[in-house]
mmCIF file of C-alpha atoms in Angstrom:
data_model
loop_
_atom_site.group_PDB
_atom_site.id
_atom_site.type_symbol
_atom_site.label_atom_id
_atom_site.label_comp_id
_atom_site.label_asym_id
_atom_site.label_seq_id
_atom_site.Cartn_x
_atom_site.Cartn_y
_atom_site.Cartn_z
ATOM 1 C CA UNK A 1 3.012 4.936 -18.247
ATOM 2 C CA UNK A 2 5.997 4.886 -20.909
ATOM 3 C CA UNK A 3 3.627 4.259 -23.100
ATOM 4 C CA UNK A 4 0.143 5.489 -22.524
ATOM 5 C CA UNK A 5 0.901 8.940 -20.421
ATOM 6 C CA UNK A 6 2.954 10.430 -23.044
ATOM 7 C CA UNK A 7 0.578 9.525 -25.932
ATOM 8 C CA UNK A 8 -2.034 11.203 -23.646
ATOM 9 C CA UNK A 9 -0.380 14.297 -23.593
ATOM 10 C CA UNK A 10 0.440 14.649 -27.213
ATOM 11 C CA UNK A 11 -3.340 13.837 -27.825
ATOM 12 C CA UNK A 12 -4.142 16.477 -25.269
ATOM 13 C CA UNK A 13 -1.831 18.822 -26.959
ATOM 14 C CA UNK A 14 -3.585 18.605 -30.189
ATOM 15 C CA UNK A 15 -6.845 18.584 -29.061
ATOM 16 C CA UNK A 16 -6.676 22.322 -28.304
ATOM 17 C CA UNK A 17 -5.096 25.371 -29.925
ATOM 18 C CA UNK A 18 -3.123 25.878 -26.844
ATOM 19 C CA UNK A 19 -0.328 28.560 -27.083
ATOM 20 C CA UNK A 20 3.402 28.745 -26.554
ATOM 21 C CA UNK A 21 3.146 28.568 -22.957
ATOM 22 C CA UNK A 22 1.132 25.681 -22.326
ATOM 23 C CA UNK A 23 3.301 23.802 -25.418
ATOM 24 C CA UNK A 24 6.683 24.386 -23.504
ATOM 25 C CA UNK A 25 4.555 22.971 -20.322
ATOM 26 C CA UNK A 26 3.808 20.027 -21.450
ATOM 27 C CA UNK A 27 6.982 19.550 -23.245
ATOM 28 C CA UNK A 28 8.844 19.758 -20.077
ATOM 29 C CA UNK A 29 6.060 17.156 -18.173
ATOM 30 C CA UNK A 30 6.648 14.886 -21.438
ATOM 31 C CA UNK A 31 10.983 15.003 -20.349
ATOM 32 C CA UNK A 32 10.088 14.663 -16.808
ATOM 33 C CA UNK A 33 8.179 11.541 -16.725
ATOM 34 C CA UNK A 34 10.714 9.752 -19.312
ATOM 35 C CA UNK A 35 14.138 11.195 -18.336
ATOM 36 C CA UNK A 36 13.857 13.182 -14.936
ATOM 37 C CA UNK A 37 12.553 13.241 -11.586
ATOM 38 C CA UNK A 38 9.280 14.128 -9.843
ATOM 39 C CA UNK A 39 9.127 17.435 -9.379
ATOM 40 C CA UNK A 40 6.256 19.613 -7.380
ATOM 41 C CA UNK A 41 3.520 21.616 -8.481
ATOM 42 C CA UNK A 42 4.556 25.532 -9.421
ATOM 43 C CA UNK A 43 5.117 27.727 -6.560
ATOM 44 C CA UNK A 44 1.380 29.592 -7.646
ATOM 45 C CA UNK A 45 -0.261 26.297 -7.193
ATOM 46 C CA UNK A 46 -3.420 26.500 -4.747
ATOM 47 C CA UNK A 47 -2.321 22.803 -4.081
ATOM 48 C CA UNK A 48 1.360 22.814 -3.915
ATOM 49 C CA UNK A 49 1.637 22.324 0.141
ATOM 50 C CA UNK A 50 -0.987 19.616 -0.362
ATOM 51 C CA UNK A 51 0.789 17.500 -2.374
ATOM 52 C CA UNK A 52 4.526 18.349 -0.970
ATOM 53 C CA UNK A 53 2.802 16.742 2.325
ATOM 54 C CA UNK A 54 1.651 13.682 0.397
ATOM 55 C CA UNK A 55 4.059 11.331 0.638
ATOM 56 C CA UNK A 56 6.936 13.828 0.006
ATOM 57 C CA UNK A 57 9.565 10.895 -0.505
ATOM 58 C CA UNK A 58 8.194 10.375 -4.036
ATOM 59 C CA UNK A 59 9.635 13.909 -4.915
ATOM 60 C CA UNK A 60 13.177 14.193 -6.354
ATOM 61 C CA UNK A 61 12.908 10.239 -7.581
ATOM 62 C CA UNK A 62 12.460 8.809 -11.115
ATOM 63 C CA UNK A 63 8.634 8.808 -11.964
ATOM 64 C CA UNK A 64 8.902 5.187 -12.274
ATOM 65 C CA UNK A 65 10.053 4.682 -8.718
ATOM 66 C CA UNK A 66 6.710 5.733 -6.867
ATOM 67 C CA UNK A 67 3.635 3.902 -6.334
ATOM 68 C CA UNK A 68 1.189 3.631 -9.293
ATOM 69 C CA UNK A 69 -1.652 4.761 -7.616
ATOM 70 C CA UNK A 70 0.153 8.007 -6.173
ATOM 71 C CA UNK A 71 1.965 9.021 -9.327
ATOM 72 C CA UNK A 72 -1.250 8.184 -12.033
ATOM 73 C CA UNK A 73 -3.114 10.629 -9.341
ATOM 74 C CA UNK A 74 -0.077 13.205 -9.886
ATOM 75 C CA UNK A 75 0.550 12.952 -13.328
ATOM 76 C CA UNK A 76 -3.411 14.340 -13.912
ATOM 77 C CA UNK A 77 -3.037 16.822 -11.722
ATOM 78 C CA UNK A 78 0.424 18.194 -13.493
ATOM 79 C CA UNK A 79 -1.284 17.892 -16.703
ATOM 80 C CA UNK A 80 -3.959 20.377 -15.660
ATOM 81 C CA UNK A 81 -1.437 22.269 -14.544
ATOM 82 C CA UNK A 82 0.610 22.225 -17.815
ATOM 83 C CA UNK A 83 -2.636 23.227 -19.688
ATOM 84 C CA UNK A 84 -3.679 26.171 -17.250
ATOM 85 C CA UNK A 85 -6.672 24.393 -15.998
ATOM 86 C CA UNK A 86 -6.274 25.954 -12.520
ATOM 87 C CA UNK A 87 -4.525 29.333 -13.355
ATOM 88 C CA UNK A 88 -5.920 32.400 -14.044
ATOM 89 C CA UNK A 89 -5.964 33.151 -17.917
ATOM 90 C CA UNK A 90 -8.204 31.874 -20.927
ATOM 91 C CA UNK A 91 -7.746 27.976 -20.250
ATOM 92 C CA UNK A 92 -9.195 28.087 -16.606
ATOM 93 C CA UNK A 93 -11.801 25.575 -16.018
ATOM 94 C CA UNK A 94 -11.408 24.576 -19.610
ATOM 95 C CA UNK A 95 -11.210 20.367 -19.811
ATOM 96 C CA UNK A 96 -8.698 19.090 -21.856
ATOM 97 C CA UNK A 97 -10.307 16.110 -22.340
ATOM 98 C CA UNK A 98 -13.879 17.334 -23.456
ATOM 99 C CA UNK A 99 -13.290 16.372 -26.890
ATOM 100 C CA UNK A 100 -12.690 12.968 -26.380
ATOM 101 C CA UNK A 101 -15.882 13.035 -23.820
ATOM 102 C CA UNK A 102 -18.188 14.973 -26.573
ATOM 103 C CA UNK A 103 -16.621 12.509 -29.369
ATOM 104 C CA UNK A 104 -17.673 9.473 -27.910
ATOM 105 C CA UNK A 105 -20.960 10.433 -26.364
ATOM 106 C CA UNK A 106 -22.123 11.698 -30.011
ATOM 107 C CA UNK A 107 -21.281 8.456 -31.446
ATOM 108 C CA UNK A 108 -23.631 6.010 -33.391
ATOM 109 C CA UNK A 109 -22.751 3.528 -31.033
ATOM 110 C CA UNK A 110 -24.437 5.607 -28.115
ATOM 111 C CA UNK A 111 -27.580 6.138 -30.189
ATOM 112 C CA UNK A 112 -27.662 2.533 -30.620
ATOM 113 C CA UNK A 113 -27.588 1.621 -26.976
ATOM 114 C CA UNK A 114 -30.053 4.132 -26.170
ATOM 115 C CA UNK A 115 -32.490 2.863 -28.815
ATOM 116 C CA UNK A 116 -31.762 -0.602 -27.061
ATOM 117 C CA UNK A 117 -33.656 1.202 -24.017
ATOM 118 C CA UNK A 118 -36.789 0.260 -26.091
ATOM 119 C CA UNK A 119 -36.471 -3.283 -25.594
ATOM 120 C CA UNK A 120 -37.195 -3.055 -21.950
ATOM 121 C CA UNK A 121 -40.368 -1.430 -21.868
ATOM 122 C CA UNK A 122 -42.978 -3.861 -20.689
ATOM 123 C CA UNK A 123 -40.102 -6.200 -19.351
ATOM 124 C CA UNK A 124 -41.094 -7.487 -15.647
ATOM 125 C CA UNK A 125 -39.305 -5.382 -12.909
ATOM 126 C CA UNK A 126 -37.066 -7.984 -11.724
ATOM 127 C CA UNK A 127 -35.766 -8.976 -15.549
ATOM 128 C CA UNK A 128 -35.238 -5.435 -16.063
ATOM 129 C CA UNK A 129 -33.409 -4.546 -12.585
ATOM 130 C CA UNK A 130 -30.795 -7.801 -13.658
ATOM 131 C CA UNK A 131 -30.346 -5.923 -17.396
ATOM 132 C CA UNK A 132 -29.673 -2.773 -16.077
ATOM 133 C CA UNK A 133 -27.350 -3.671 -13.660
ATOM 134 C CA UNK A 134 -25.470 -5.822 -15.936
ATOM 135 C CA UNK A 135 -25.240 -2.915 -18.173
ATOM 136 C CA UNK A 136 -24.092 -0.419 -15.827
ATOM 137 C CA UNK A 137 -21.342 -3.198 -14.629
ATOM 138 C CA UNK A 138 -20.410 -3.577 -18.670
ATOM 139 C CA UNK A 139 -20.453 -0.043 -19.345
ATOM 140 C CA UNK A 140 -17.563 0.141 -17.304
ATOM 141 C CA UNK A 141 -15.563 -1.205 -20.406
ATOM 142 C CA UNK A 142 -15.932 2.089 -21.743
ATOM 143 C CA UNK A 143 -13.193 3.904 -20.594
ATOM 144 C CA UNK A 144 -11.079 6.292 -22.425
ATOM 145 C CA UNK A 145 -8.126 6.265 -20.464
ATOM 146 C CA UNK A 146 -8.044 2.153 -20.937
ATOM 147 C CA UNK A 147 -8.160 2.261 -24.354
ATOM 148 C CA UNK A 148 -6.577 5.850 -25.097
ATOM 149 C CA UNK A 149 -8.835 8.750 -26.496
ATOM 150 C CA UNK A 150 -7.805 7.540 -30.181
ATOM 151 C CA UNK A 151 -9.605 4.732 -29.854
ATOM 152 C CA UNK A 152 -6.789 2.024 -29.946
ATOM 153 C CA UNK A 153 -6.312 -1.290 -27.565
ATOM 154 C CA UNK A 154 -10.001 -1.791 -27.666
ATOM 155 C CA UNK A 155 -11.231 -4.532 -24.905
ATOM 156 C CA UNK A 156 -11.881 -7.848 -26.500
ATOM 157 C CA UNK A 157 -15.126 -9.839 -26.534
ATOM 158 C CA UNK A 158 -16.436 -10.168 -22.631
ATOM 159 C CA UNK A 159 -16.180 -13.675 -21.014
ATOM 160 C CA UNK A 160 -19.880 -14.417 -20.542
ATOM 161 C CA UNK A 161 -19.846 -15.475 -16.780
ATOM 162 C CA UNK A 162 -18.416 -13.135 -14.031
ATOM 163 C CA UNK A 163 -15.483 -13.979 -11.908
ATOM 164 C CA UNK A 164 -17.779 -12.942 -9.008
ATOM 165 C CA UNK A 165 -21.520 -12.145 -9.001
ATOM 166 C CA UNK A 166 -22.902 -10.992 -5.570
ATOM 167 C CA UNK A 167 -26.003 -9.301 -7.317
ATOM 168 C CA UNK A 168 -28.530 -11.105 -5.118
ATOM 169 C CA UNK A 169 -26.806 -9.727 -2.358
ATOM 170 C CA UNK A 170 -27.079 -6.381 -3.799
ATOM 171 C CA UNK A 171 -30.698 -6.427 -4.554
ATOM 172 C CA UNK A 172 -31.169 -7.716 -1.193
ATOM 173 C CA UNK A 173 -30.353 -4.372 0.633
ATOM 174 C CA UNK A 174 -32.318 -2.479 -1.775
ATOM 175 C CA UNK A 175 -35.903 -4.327 -1.622
ATOM 176 C CA UNK A 176 -38.665 -2.251 -3.395
ATOM 177 C CA UNK A 177 -40.587 -0.113 -0.869
ATOM 178 C CA UNK A 178 -37.754 0.543 1.227
ATOM 179 C CA UNK A 179 -36.634 4.098 2.455
ATOM 180 C CA UNK A 180 -33.323 3.335 1.376
ATOM 181 C CA UNK A 181 -30.429 6.439 0.290
ATOM 182 C CA UNK A 182 -27.893 4.767 -2.363
ATOM 183 C CA UNK A 183 -24.721 6.455 -2.861
ATOM 184 C CA UNK A 184 -23.248 5.871 -6.423
ATOM 185 C CA UNK A 185 -19.520 7.062 -6.896
ATOM 186 C CA UNK A 186 -19.060 7.137 -10.686
ATOM 187 C CA UNK A 187 -16.180 6.207 -12.860
ATOM 188 C CA UNK A 188 -16.623 7.138 -16.596
ATOM 189 C CA UNK A 189 -18.769 9.364 -18.463
ATOM 190 C CA UNK A 190 -20.630 8.643 -21.430
ATOM 191 C CA UNK A 191 -20.977 5.189 -22.587
ATOM 192 C CA UNK A 192 -20.571 4.393 -18.727
ATOM 193 C CA UNK A 193 -22.251 6.927 -16.903
ATOM 194 C CA UNK A 194 -25.770 6.737 -19.174
ATOM 195 C CA UNK A 195 -26.472 2.989 -18.087
ATOM 196 C CA UNK A 196 -25.465 4.258 -14.541
ATOM 197 C CA UNK A 197 -28.062 6.960 -14.633
ATOM 198 C CA UNK A 198 -30.525 4.602 -16.879
ATOM 199 C CA UNK A 199 -30.187 2.148 -13.468
ATOM 200 C CA UNK A 200 -30.388 4.855 -10.877
ATOM 201 C CA UNK A 201 -33.857 5.943 -12.376
ATOM 202 C CA UNK A 202 -35.075 2.224 -11.906
ATOM 203 C CA UNK A 203 -33.779 2.912 -8.131
ATOM 204 C CA UNK A 204 -36.143 5.474 -7.651
ATOM 205 C CA UNK A 205 -39.004 4.372 -9.756
ATOM 206 C CA UNK A 206 -39.348 1.204 -8.597
ATOM 207 C CA UNK A 207 -38.949 2.139 -5.072
ATOM 208 C CA UNK A 208 -35.399 0.569 -4.412
ATOM 209 C CA UNK A 209 -34.356 3.668 -3.261
ATOM 210 C CA UNK A 210 -36.076 6.807 -1.755
ATOM 211 C CA UNK A 211 -32.957 9.031 -2.959
ATOM 212 C CA UNK A 212 -29.888 8.469 -4.692
ATOM 213 C CA UNK A 213 -26.331 10.685 -4.420
ATOM 214 C CA UNK A 214 -24.119 10.704 -7.339
ATOM 215 C CA UNK A 215 -20.577 11.032 -6.317
ATOM 216 C CA UNK A 216 -18.320 12.589 -9.153
ATOM 217 C CA UNK A 217 -14.996 14.333 -9.612
ATOM 218 C CA UNK A 218 -14.376 18.003 -8.865
ATOM 219 C CA UNK A 219 -11.859 17.864 -11.903
ATOM 220 C CA UNK A 220 -10.827 16.182 -14.900
ATOM 221 C CA UNK A 221 -9.170 13.378 -14.019
ATOM 222 C CA UNK A 222 -8.289 9.841 -15.527
ATOM 223 C CA UNK A 223 -9.488 11.055 -19.067
ATOM 224 C CA UNK A 224 -13.084 9.908 -19.482
ATOM 225 C CA UNK A 225 -13.883 10.442 -15.574
ATOM 226 C CA UNK A 226 -17.050 12.182 -14.869
ATOM 227 C CA UNK A 227 -17.681 15.337 -13.414
ATOM 228 C CA UNK A 228 -20.743 17.694 -13.081
ATOM 229 C CA UNK A 229 -20.833 19.052 -16.322
ATOM 230 C CA UNK A 230 -20.668 15.506 -17.636
ATOM 231 C CA UNK A 231 -23.888 14.512 -16.557
ATOM 232 C CA UNK A 232 -25.553 17.314 -17.483
ATOM 233 C CA UNK A 233 -24.113 16.613 -20.910
ATOM 234 C CA UNK A 234 -25.342 13.298 -20.820
ATOM 235 C CA UNK A 235 -28.997 13.879 -19.518
ATOM 236 C CA UNK A 236 -29.191 16.596 -22.419
ATOM 237 C CA UNK A 237 -28.265 13.337 -24.659
ATOM 238 C CA UNK A 238 -30.751 11.130 -23.210
ATOM 239 C CA UNK A 239 -33.484 13.415 -22.875
ATOM 240 C CA UNK A 240 -32.897 14.510 -26.562
ATOM 241 C CA UNK A 241 -33.343 11.235 -27.890
ATOM 242 C CA UNK A 242 -36.870 9.483 -28.626
ATOM 243 C CA UNK A 243 -38.566 6.393 -26.909
ATOM 244 C CA UNK A 244 -37.778 5.212 -23.744
ATOM 245 C CA UNK A 245 -34.139 6.896 -23.557
ATOM 246 C CA UNK A 246 -35.583 10.408 -23.795
ATOM 247 C CA UNK A 247 -38.440 9.739 -20.827
ATOM 248 C CA UNK A 248 -35.747 8.030 -18.285
ATOM 249 C CA UNK A 249 -33.319 11.465 -19.148
ATOM 250 C CA UNK A 250 -36.500 13.764 -18.375
ATOM 251 C CA UNK A 251 -37.146 11.829 -15.248
ATOM 252 C CA UNK A 252 -33.735 11.805 -14.245
ATOM 253 C CA UNK A 253 -33.849 15.353 -14.624
ATOM 254 C CA UNK A 254 -37.183 16.044 -13.152
ATOM 255 C CA UNK A 255 -35.401 13.747 -9.770
ATOM 256 C CA UNK A 256 -32.555 16.133 -9.874
ATOM 257 C CA UNK A 257 -35.171 19.160 -9.326
ATOM 258 C CA UNK A 258 -36.765 17.353 -7.197
ATOM 259 C CA UNK A 259 -34.003 16.450 -4.896
ATOM 260 C CA UNK A 260 -34.571 12.862 -5.093
ATOM 261 C CA UNK A 261 -30.974 12.761 -7.078
ATOM 262 C CA UNK A 262 -28.368 14.742 -5.668
ATOM 263 C CA UNK A 263 -25.191 14.910 -7.678
ATOM 264 C CA UNK A 264 -22.007 15.983 -5.331
ATOM 265 C CA UNK A 265 -18.277 15.716 -5.422
ATOM 266 C CA UNK A 266 -15.570 15.560 -3.275
ATOM 267 C CA UNK A 267 -11.764 16.724 -3.657
ATOM 268 C CA UNK A 268 -10.975 12.976 -2.115
ATOM 269 C CA UNK A 269 -12.017 11.491 -5.153
ATOM 270 C CA UNK A 270 -8.993 12.903 -6.695
ATOM 271 C CA UNK A 271 -6.830 11.957 -4.210
ATOM 272 C CA UNK A 272 -3.919 9.534 -4.560
ATOM 273 C CA UNK A 273 -5.030 7.354 -1.431
ATOM 274 C CA UNK A 274 -7.283 4.366 -0.619
ATOM 275 C CA UNK A 275 -10.828 4.668 0.457
ATOM 276 C CA UNK A 276 -9.303 3.645 3.907
ATOM 277 C CA UNK A 277 -7.782 7.113 4.475
ATOM 278 C CA UNK A 278 -10.810 8.924 3.485
ATOM 279 C CA UNK A 279 -11.766 12.260 5.341
ATOM 280 C CA UNK A 280 -14.445 12.381 8.510
ATOM 281 C CA UNK A 281 -16.883 14.231 6.464
ATOM 282 C CA UNK A 282 -17.086 12.113 3.717
ATOM 283 C CA UNK A 283 -16.994 8.909 6.036
ATOM 284 C CA UNK A 284 -19.709 10.197 7.398
ATOM 285 C CA UNK A 285 -21.812 10.783 4.520
ATOM 286 C CA UNK A 286 -21.322 7.574 3.270
ATOM 287 C CA UNK A 287 -21.878 6.109 6.452
ATOM 288 C CA UNK A 288 -25.347 7.451 6.521
ATOM 289 C CA UNK A 289 -25.894 5.833 2.850
ATOM 290 C CA UNK A 290 -28.206 2.357 3.068
ATOM 291 C CA UNK A 291 -25.692 1.055 0.526
ATOM 292 C CA UNK A 292 -22.914 2.594 -1.710
ATOM 293 C CA UNK A 293 -21.987 1.447 -4.703
ATOM 294 C CA UNK A 294 -18.313 2.075 -6.685
ATOM 295 C CA UNK A 295 -18.115 1.996 -10.239
ATOM 296 C CA UNK A 296 -15.191 1.125 -12.195
ATOM 297 C CA UNK A 297 -11.752 -0.089 -11.925
ATOM 298 C CA UNK A 298 -10.008 2.713 -9.940
ATOM 299 C CA UNK A 299 -12.632 2.950 -7.155
ATOM 300 C CA UNK A 300 -12.069 -0.792 -6.696
ATOM 301 C CA UNK A 301 -7.919 -0.482 -6.264
ATOM 302 C CA UNK A 302 -8.562 2.662 -3.605
ATOM 303 C CA UNK A 303 -11.544 -0.016 -1.945
ATOM 304 C CA UNK A 304 -9.548 -3.045 -1.777
ATOM 305 C CA UNK A 305 -6.139 -1.215 -1.377
ATOM 306 C CA UNK A 306 -3.850 -1.317 -4.844
ATOM 307 C CA UNK A 307 -1.600 -4.039 -3.429
ATOM 308 C CA UNK A 308 -0.714 -7.689 -5.007
ATOM 309 C CA UNK A 309 -3.334 -9.372 -2.714
ATOM 310 C CA UNK A 310 -3.935 -13.019 -3.116
ATOM 311 C CA UNK A 311 -7.025 -13.618 -5.106
ATOM 312 C CA UNK A 312 -8.833 -15.587 -2.838
ATOM 313 C CA UNK A 313 -8.182 -12.901 -0.037
ATOM 314 C CA UNK A 314 -12.038 -11.997 1.556
ATOM 315 C CA UNK A 315 -13.270 -9.011 -0.011
ATOM 316 C CA UNK A 316 -15.606 -8.361 3.158
ATOM 317 C CA UNK A 317 -12.346 -8.299 5.461
ATOM 318 C CA UNK A 318 -10.515 -5.956 3.607
ATOM 319 C CA UNK A 319 -13.904 -3.436 3.097
ATOM 320 C CA UNK A 320 -14.639 -4.041 7.040
ATOM 321 C CA UNK A 321 -13.393 -0.441 7.416
ATOM 322 C CA UNK A 322 -15.829 1.323 5.013
ATOM 323 C CA UNK A 323 -18.284 2.840 6.891
ATOM 324 C CA UNK A 324 -21.521 1.230 5.401
ATOM 325 C CA UNK A 325 -22.791 -1.545 2.907
ATOM 326 C CA UNK A 326 -20.898 -1.462 -0.223
ATOM 327 C CA UNK A 327 -20.774 -3.045 -3.839
ATOM 328 C CA UNK A 328 -18.150 -2.920 -6.381
ATOM 329 C CA UNK A 329 -19.138 -3.548 -9.929
ATOM 330 C CA UNK A 330 -15.978 -3.042 -11.995
ATOM 331 C CA UNK A 331 -14.652 -4.598 -15.328
ATOM 332 C CA UNK A 332 -11.085 -5.738 -14.401
ATOM 333 C CA UNK A 333 -8.617 -3.755 -16.231
ATOM 334 C CA UNK A 334 -5.405 -4.190 -13.737
ATOM 335 C CA UNK A 335 -3.929 -6.899 -11.348
ATOM 336 C CA UNK A 336 -5.883 -6.475 -8.258
ATOM 337 C CA UNK A 337 -8.324 -8.691 -7.485
ATOM 338 C CA UNK A 338 -9.989 -10.660 -4.485
ATOM 339 C CA UNK A 339 -12.745 -12.517 -3.255
ATOM 340 C CA UNK A 340 -12.581 -15.058 -5.528
ATOM 341 C CA UNK A 341 -13.262 -18.778 -4.726
ATOM 342 C CA UNK A 342 -10.074 -21.120 -5.508
ATOM 343 C CA UNK A 343 -11.893 -23.126 -8.245
ATOM 344 C CA UNK A 344 -12.867 -20.162 -10.193
ATOM 345 C CA UNK A 345 -8.976 -19.035 -9.685
ATOM 346 C CA UNK A 346 -7.936 -22.198 -10.775
ATOM 347 C CA UNK A 347 -10.084 -21.685 -14.320
ATOM 348 C CA UNK A 348 -9.188 -18.264 -14.887
ATOM 349 C CA UNK A 349 -5.417 -19.025 -14.494
ATOM 350 C CA UNK A 350 -5.471 -21.821 -16.844
ATOM 351 C CA UNK A 351 -7.564 -20.050 -19.594
ATOM 352 C CA UNK A 352 -4.261 -19.039 -20.718
ATOM 353 C CA UNK A 353 -5.906 -15.164 -20.949
ATOM 354 C CA UNK A 354 -4.739 -12.244 -19.484
ATOM 355 C CA UNK A 355 -8.176 -12.077 -17.345
ATOM 356 C CA UNK A 356 -7.021 -9.705 -14.733
ATOM 357 C CA UNK A 357 -6.070 -6.688 -17.225
ATOM 358 C CA UNK A 358 -7.914 -7.389 -20.712
ATOM 359 C CA UNK A 359 -11.212 -5.694 -19.857
ATOM 360 C CA UNK A 360 -13.046 -8.901 -20.709
ATOM 361 C CA UNK A 361 -13.783 -10.471 -17.138
ATOM 362 C CA UNK A 362 -15.844 -8.004 -14.655
ATOM 363 C CA UNK A 363 -17.448 -9.001 -11.325
ATOM 364 C CA UNK A 364 -19.968 -7.803 -8.632
ATOM 365 C CA UNK A 365 -18.968 -8.119 -4.916
ATOM 366 C CA UNK A 366 -20.724 -7.172 -1.824
ATOM 367 C CA UNK A 367 -20.244 -6.300 1.663
ATOM 368 C CA UNK A 368 -23.104 -5.682 3.648
#
């Protein structure tokens, strides 16, 4: 927080020709984080009272004293306030991270990844399913908030093995021909969301799901988190590509028009709380899904609780509250991890690598 968040403030400042009002607000936020105490949203903010009611003991204290999950969420909300995202004016609704997202989406790496889909044409469905699940999992490494919008601190090479792999259990919940509804709670846009959409196409096309609901963020969050506009940008990128990528993009577009793929959002996805505290309407909706797939590190922290668990704490026990079957697809970028067997943990701890936080390891965990 002492390094990444101030750097992000400066990068956002340079990304748009903001006026003096926005520059003053960004300067004030930077000073507050480094030298001041947590201040409430401005008097005109529509959710001011909501945030004041969310663990009010954190206000009036240094930013570094608050739980990281809460203060991270509040940082992004304050950043949006500083640039005028919610207020009336010329910057209302302008995503401050849009230029970072578009730069990644328009890069040559995406071209290569889209071309690689041609290699899966004619591959048996089961083999293709395995490859696409892995692509969706490791796509989570493409996180602008993790490596910074300028691309620094790029994660190293991935470990060839997963720290946990419940992929067989995941597929057992979605046999071909089942009338399943799958909920996918997205994480990042761009190079992560595209593999997610490709996996969704496979689920629909090969009968693993009759319907998919893709949940995205209602507003800009954590730099690269996906919103509805980002879904559309990714689909346009895919649909305009040659070969298999274009065909998949057009199928997904048609699936949305037919109601087989539904994009939704909920304010809770930008809340500083674990999923155990999800509101009743979201609980009811996810409870009606055959399986809910949560993507990414933040969703994992919110799923199991952002606490210093022992790594061998059972995943099923910590997610027993969830209203239905749940699967986590996550690249490790924070200390929180559970559900490992002791042998795996001993091997990882003895490796001398920062396996919990470097983005070089991943997991697939399922609670049926």
